[in-house]
């Protein structure tokens, strides 16, 4: 076996030089079990520090002894004393294996295109570390410790948009991260400054790892990138689907619709869980609305509201159920130890196909469909506000001086353009496959691509909902002196802190972006919940 300088170095043996003490509830403990959704979000988005469970590290060391034994065997073992992929039958002598592992990482760090977001890189690194700590990959404890130290130092490897086919997992993105742990490649430090991996590790007091047998494979074989983006997407969707209910409530109210269709007994006739949650939100948001009361009763000329109003719980609820299914799959994947070969519980080292990203890729695509449809319904509600033939007495395009002012006409164009883009992004990536590695990897998941387009989809949904909220807020103002309900009124008042009310035309783009910021920050959901209590 090749003894690496990292393993022999006191600093490398305890890279906790960059690992904080577990003194607060914000610390994420990584052990042999899965990290939680909340753990991943905390590390990826809030820079929560990581500590490694000592008992799990003992398990990592025990498994490493199995690998060390196989490394001295005269018979070849895949990934330990052989090449990789289509070169799996090539035996590698012991004096060349450190070079083999380093060469694997260097050659696989072949990404191209724009840099991937910092939170995505941190998420995938946490998930790879979680798998290392299961004790099923055969890495040395020092390798896991160094990986954790890089995360805790705020060092973010530069990972590129393109390079992963989702099989064997997210090879190129993970290889760029492994390269940084080796003190190579390009990274950004905690301040975002670009530099070499060598310089960043030196500044943080972290000794680079010299990879031993099996470790290169263990650091790059997994669904961590696509899974990390799935969990982050689910975190975003929790906020966006509640925001969609708020936007719909504002539109129902401002367009003189009815809340009768959201009655609990009517919703219970179709016992879909997401639908019930969404309808419950709408009832809470519209409770006590003077605007709804102003036209309620037998003289109300509205027989039935348009589908974009009346069927909001059905569509938003279906998206919620889709997200729940995706969360189920994500939870199972978080509990997985994905590597190839893997060290089984009985100690044998076995090749497998668990790195294939199909389970994650499918639900990522499913969520993109849901996001596109929720945005499509929101845009239709926005359009109703602007159409004098359908908005029940409001001016065309909500313009201040009709004919001179265009009002919010082009805001709807913006929403429509985004929705058109979201429909294209809803085309599944997971049905595509391009063979690679000389036909050894002849069917790939494209899960990374599904995750990347979902991030664009959710950003688009956020913008479309913001445009509806901004539009509905103006409609509510134009219904004065009749007032909106307390919850929707609170959201309207929040919008007024960043976007002026009705008046002559003005530069609209900054106002749209400001309302997008309110949606993104959670300020919109907080404003509504300050009246209703927690929304689902």
XYZ file of C-alpha atoms in Angstrom, residues 258-496:
239
model
C -65.880 33.987 -4.716
C -64.340 31.905 -1.987
C -67.359 29.602 -1.810
C -65.708 27.048 -4.073
C -62.899 26.645 -1.524
C -65.264 25.363 1.173
C -63.846 22.439 3.131
C -66.786 20.146 2.432
C -66.469 20.664 -1.326
C -62.733 20.049 -1.217
C -63.244 16.887 0.832
C -65.222 15.363 -2.032
C -61.859 14.941 -3.724
C -59.493 13.917 -0.927
C -56.219 15.001 -2.484
C -53.879 16.081 0.285
C -52.187 18.952 -1.505
C -55.509 20.318 -2.712
C -56.856 20.350 0.844
C -53.790 22.225 2.076
C -53.999 24.817 -0.683
C -57.743 25.353 -0.237
C -57.182 25.737 3.504
C -54.659 28.481 2.801
C -57.085 30.268 0.487
C -59.851 30.159 3.095
C -57.516 31.557 5.739
C -56.243 34.306 3.451
C -59.720 35.410 2.379
C -61.430 35.236 5.767
C -63.268 38.455 6.609
C -62.554 40.145 3.277
C -64.720 43.264 2.828
C -64.166 43.004 -0.917
C -65.609 39.503 -1.061
C -68.478 40.545 1.187
C -69.209 43.540 -1.029
C -70.619 41.398 -3.817
C -71.592 38.184 -2.034
C -75.181 37.007 -1.915
C -77.995 36.280 -4.344
C -77.362 39.416 -6.408
C -73.815 38.403 -7.301
C -73.819 38.009 -11.122
C -70.886 35.587 -11.079
C -72.084 32.033 -11.629
C -68.636 30.460 -11.693
C -65.171 31.973 -11.629
C -62.714 31.144 -14.390
C -60.598 28.061 -13.886
C -57.468 30.070 -13.089
C -59.293 31.335 -9.988
C -61.650 28.512 -9.122
C -59.212 25.647 -9.697
C -56.218 27.171 -7.917
C -56.298 24.575 -5.098
C -56.448 21.733 -7.597
C -53.381 22.898 -9.537
C -51.371 24.236 -6.611
C -52.340 21.131 -4.646
C -51.175 18.798 -7.398
C -47.829 20.585 -7.338
C -47.697 20.089 -3.571
C -48.352 16.369 -3.957
C -45.656 16.182 -6.615
C -43.232 17.877 -4.246
C -44.189 15.420 -1.494
C -43.411 12.505 -3.810
C -40.087 14.087 -4.744
C -39.301 14.547 -1.041
C -39.966 10.844 -0.462
C -37.452 9.924 -3.164
C -34.970 12.500 -1.889
C -35.247 11.112 1.638
C -34.444 7.622 0.412
C -31.488 8.932 -1.569
C -30.166 10.810 1.467
C -30.153 7.475 3.290
C -28.166 5.813 0.493
C -24.477 4.963 0.333
C -23.766 5.434 -3.359
C -20.363 4.289 -4.586
C -18.910 1.747 -6.986
C -17.458 -0.564 -5.946
C -18.980 -0.443 -2.486
C -17.929 -2.191 0.711
C -20.978 -4.226 1.738
C -21.976 -4.822 5.337
C -20.491 -8.328 5.199
C -17.123 -6.896 4.140
C -17.122 -7.904 0.484
C -16.265 -5.281 -2.111
C -18.833 -5.425 -4.885
C -19.602 -3.603 -8.093
C -23.131 -2.262 -8.400
C -25.293 0.211 -10.292
C -26.603 2.351 -7.458
C -24.911 5.426 -8.897
C -27.469 5.624 -11.700
C -29.436 8.831 -11.259
C -32.814 7.714 -12.641
C -34.800 7.931 -9.362
C -33.623 11.488 -8.764
C -33.757 12.539 -12.418
C -37.383 11.493 -12.802
C -38.661 13.583 -9.893
C -36.545 16.567 -10.910
C -38.300 16.473 -14.268
C -41.661 15.983 -12.578
C -41.130 19.112 -10.496
C -40.273 21.139 -13.604
C -43.659 20.153 -15.043
C -45.419 21.254 -11.859
C -43.512 24.551 -11.738
C -44.445 25.333 -15.339
C -48.131 24.658 -14.721
C -48.363 26.722 -11.522
C -46.652 29.595 -13.356
C -48.984 29.183 -16.333
C -52.044 29.505 -14.101
C -50.557 32.547 -12.357
C -49.925 34.289 -15.674
C -53.556 33.678 -16.700
C -54.729 35.362 -13.506
C -52.421 38.301 -14.208
C -53.903 38.635 -17.675
C -57.439 38.757 -16.266
C -56.543 41.774 -14.144
C -55.530 43.688 -17.274
C -58.436 42.812 -19.563
C -61.297 45.283 -19.165
C -63.685 42.691 -20.592
C -62.957 40.305 -17.727
C -61.751 42.327 -14.743
C -65.165 43.550 -13.613
C -64.826 47.287 -13.818
C -61.112 47.940 -13.549
C -59.438 50.146 -16.186
C -57.730 48.484 -19.173
C -54.263 47.286 -18.179
C -54.866 48.991 -14.816
C -53.666 52.179 -16.507
C -53.948 55.533 -14.734
C -54.917 57.485 -17.863
C -56.211 55.098 -20.490
C -54.699 55.799 -23.890
C -51.800 57.772 -22.483
C -50.592 55.161 -20.004
C -49.947 51.472 -20.725
C -50.220 50.452 -17.085
C -49.002 46.899 -16.467
C -49.483 45.738 -20.056
C -45.871 44.729 -20.616
C -45.481 43.180 -17.168
C -47.879 40.525 -18.455
C -45.705 40.133 -21.567
C -42.779 39.434 -19.264
C -44.742 36.809 -17.369
C -45.915 35.241 -20.621
C -42.365 35.062 -21.958
C -41.173 33.359 -18.780
C -44.043 30.862 -18.859
C -43.193 29.993 -22.452
C -39.631 29.310 -21.338
C -40.847 27.171 -18.419
C -42.880 25.035 -20.817
C -39.708 24.315 -22.789
C -37.862 23.523 -19.567
C -40.641 21.084 -18.648
C -39.504 18.743 -21.430
C -37.859 15.915 -19.444
C -34.110 15.489 -19.495
C -34.310 11.979 -18.042
C -35.711 10.456 -21.240
C -32.466 11.305 -23.018
C -29.339 9.177 -22.944
C -26.025 9.538 -24.756
C -23.714 6.512 -24.388
C -20.239 7.166 -23.019
C -17.010 5.433 -21.940
C -16.704 3.263 -25.049
C -20.253 1.935 -24.502
C -19.494 0.747 -20.971
C -21.824 3.458 -19.696
C -24.379 2.911 -22.442
C -27.383 4.351 -20.599
C -27.150 7.507 -18.514
C -29.701 9.382 -16.430
C -29.087 13.042 -17.337
C -30.159 13.791 -13.754
C -27.702 16.676 -13.431
C -29.259 18.321 -16.503
C -32.735 17.789 -15.023
C -31.589 19.517 -11.828
C -29.996 22.432 -13.648
C -33.115 23.189 -15.661
C -35.306 22.856 -12.561
C -33.317 25.650 -10.914
C -34.124 27.865 -13.911
C -37.774 26.782 -13.705
C -38.110 27.761 -10.065
C -36.467 31.124 -10.681
C -38.998 31.711 -13.447
C -41.912 30.666 -11.237
C -40.695 33.137 -8.615
C -40.740 35.969 -11.157
C -44.177 35.086 -12.527
C -45.707 34.956 -9.041
C -44.105 38.303 -8.192
C -45.684 39.877 -11.264
C -49.096 38.515 -10.279
C -48.726 39.827 -6.720
C -47.667 43.251 -7.988
C -50.602 43.309 -10.423
C -53.136 42.113 -7.849
C -51.876 44.715 -5.391
C -52.659 47.459 -7.914
C -56.107 45.985 -8.560
C -56.807 45.951 -4.830
C -55.824 49.615 -4.638
C -58.164 50.435 -7.515
C -61.083 48.807 -5.667
C -60.883 51.506 -2.965
C -62.670 52.584 -0.883
C -63.666 48.931 -0.414
C -60.832 47.254 1.481
C -59.157 43.881 1.022
C -58.960 41.341 3.800
C -56.372 41.707 6.532
C -53.976 39.051 5.157
C -54.062 40.117 1.519
C -53.983 43.726 2.647
C -50.806 43.046 4.584
C -49.177 41.684 1.422
C -50.414 44.692 -0.574
C -48.906 46.992 2.043
C -45.617 45.104 1.847
C -45.538 45.522 -1.928
C -46.063 49.244 -1.447
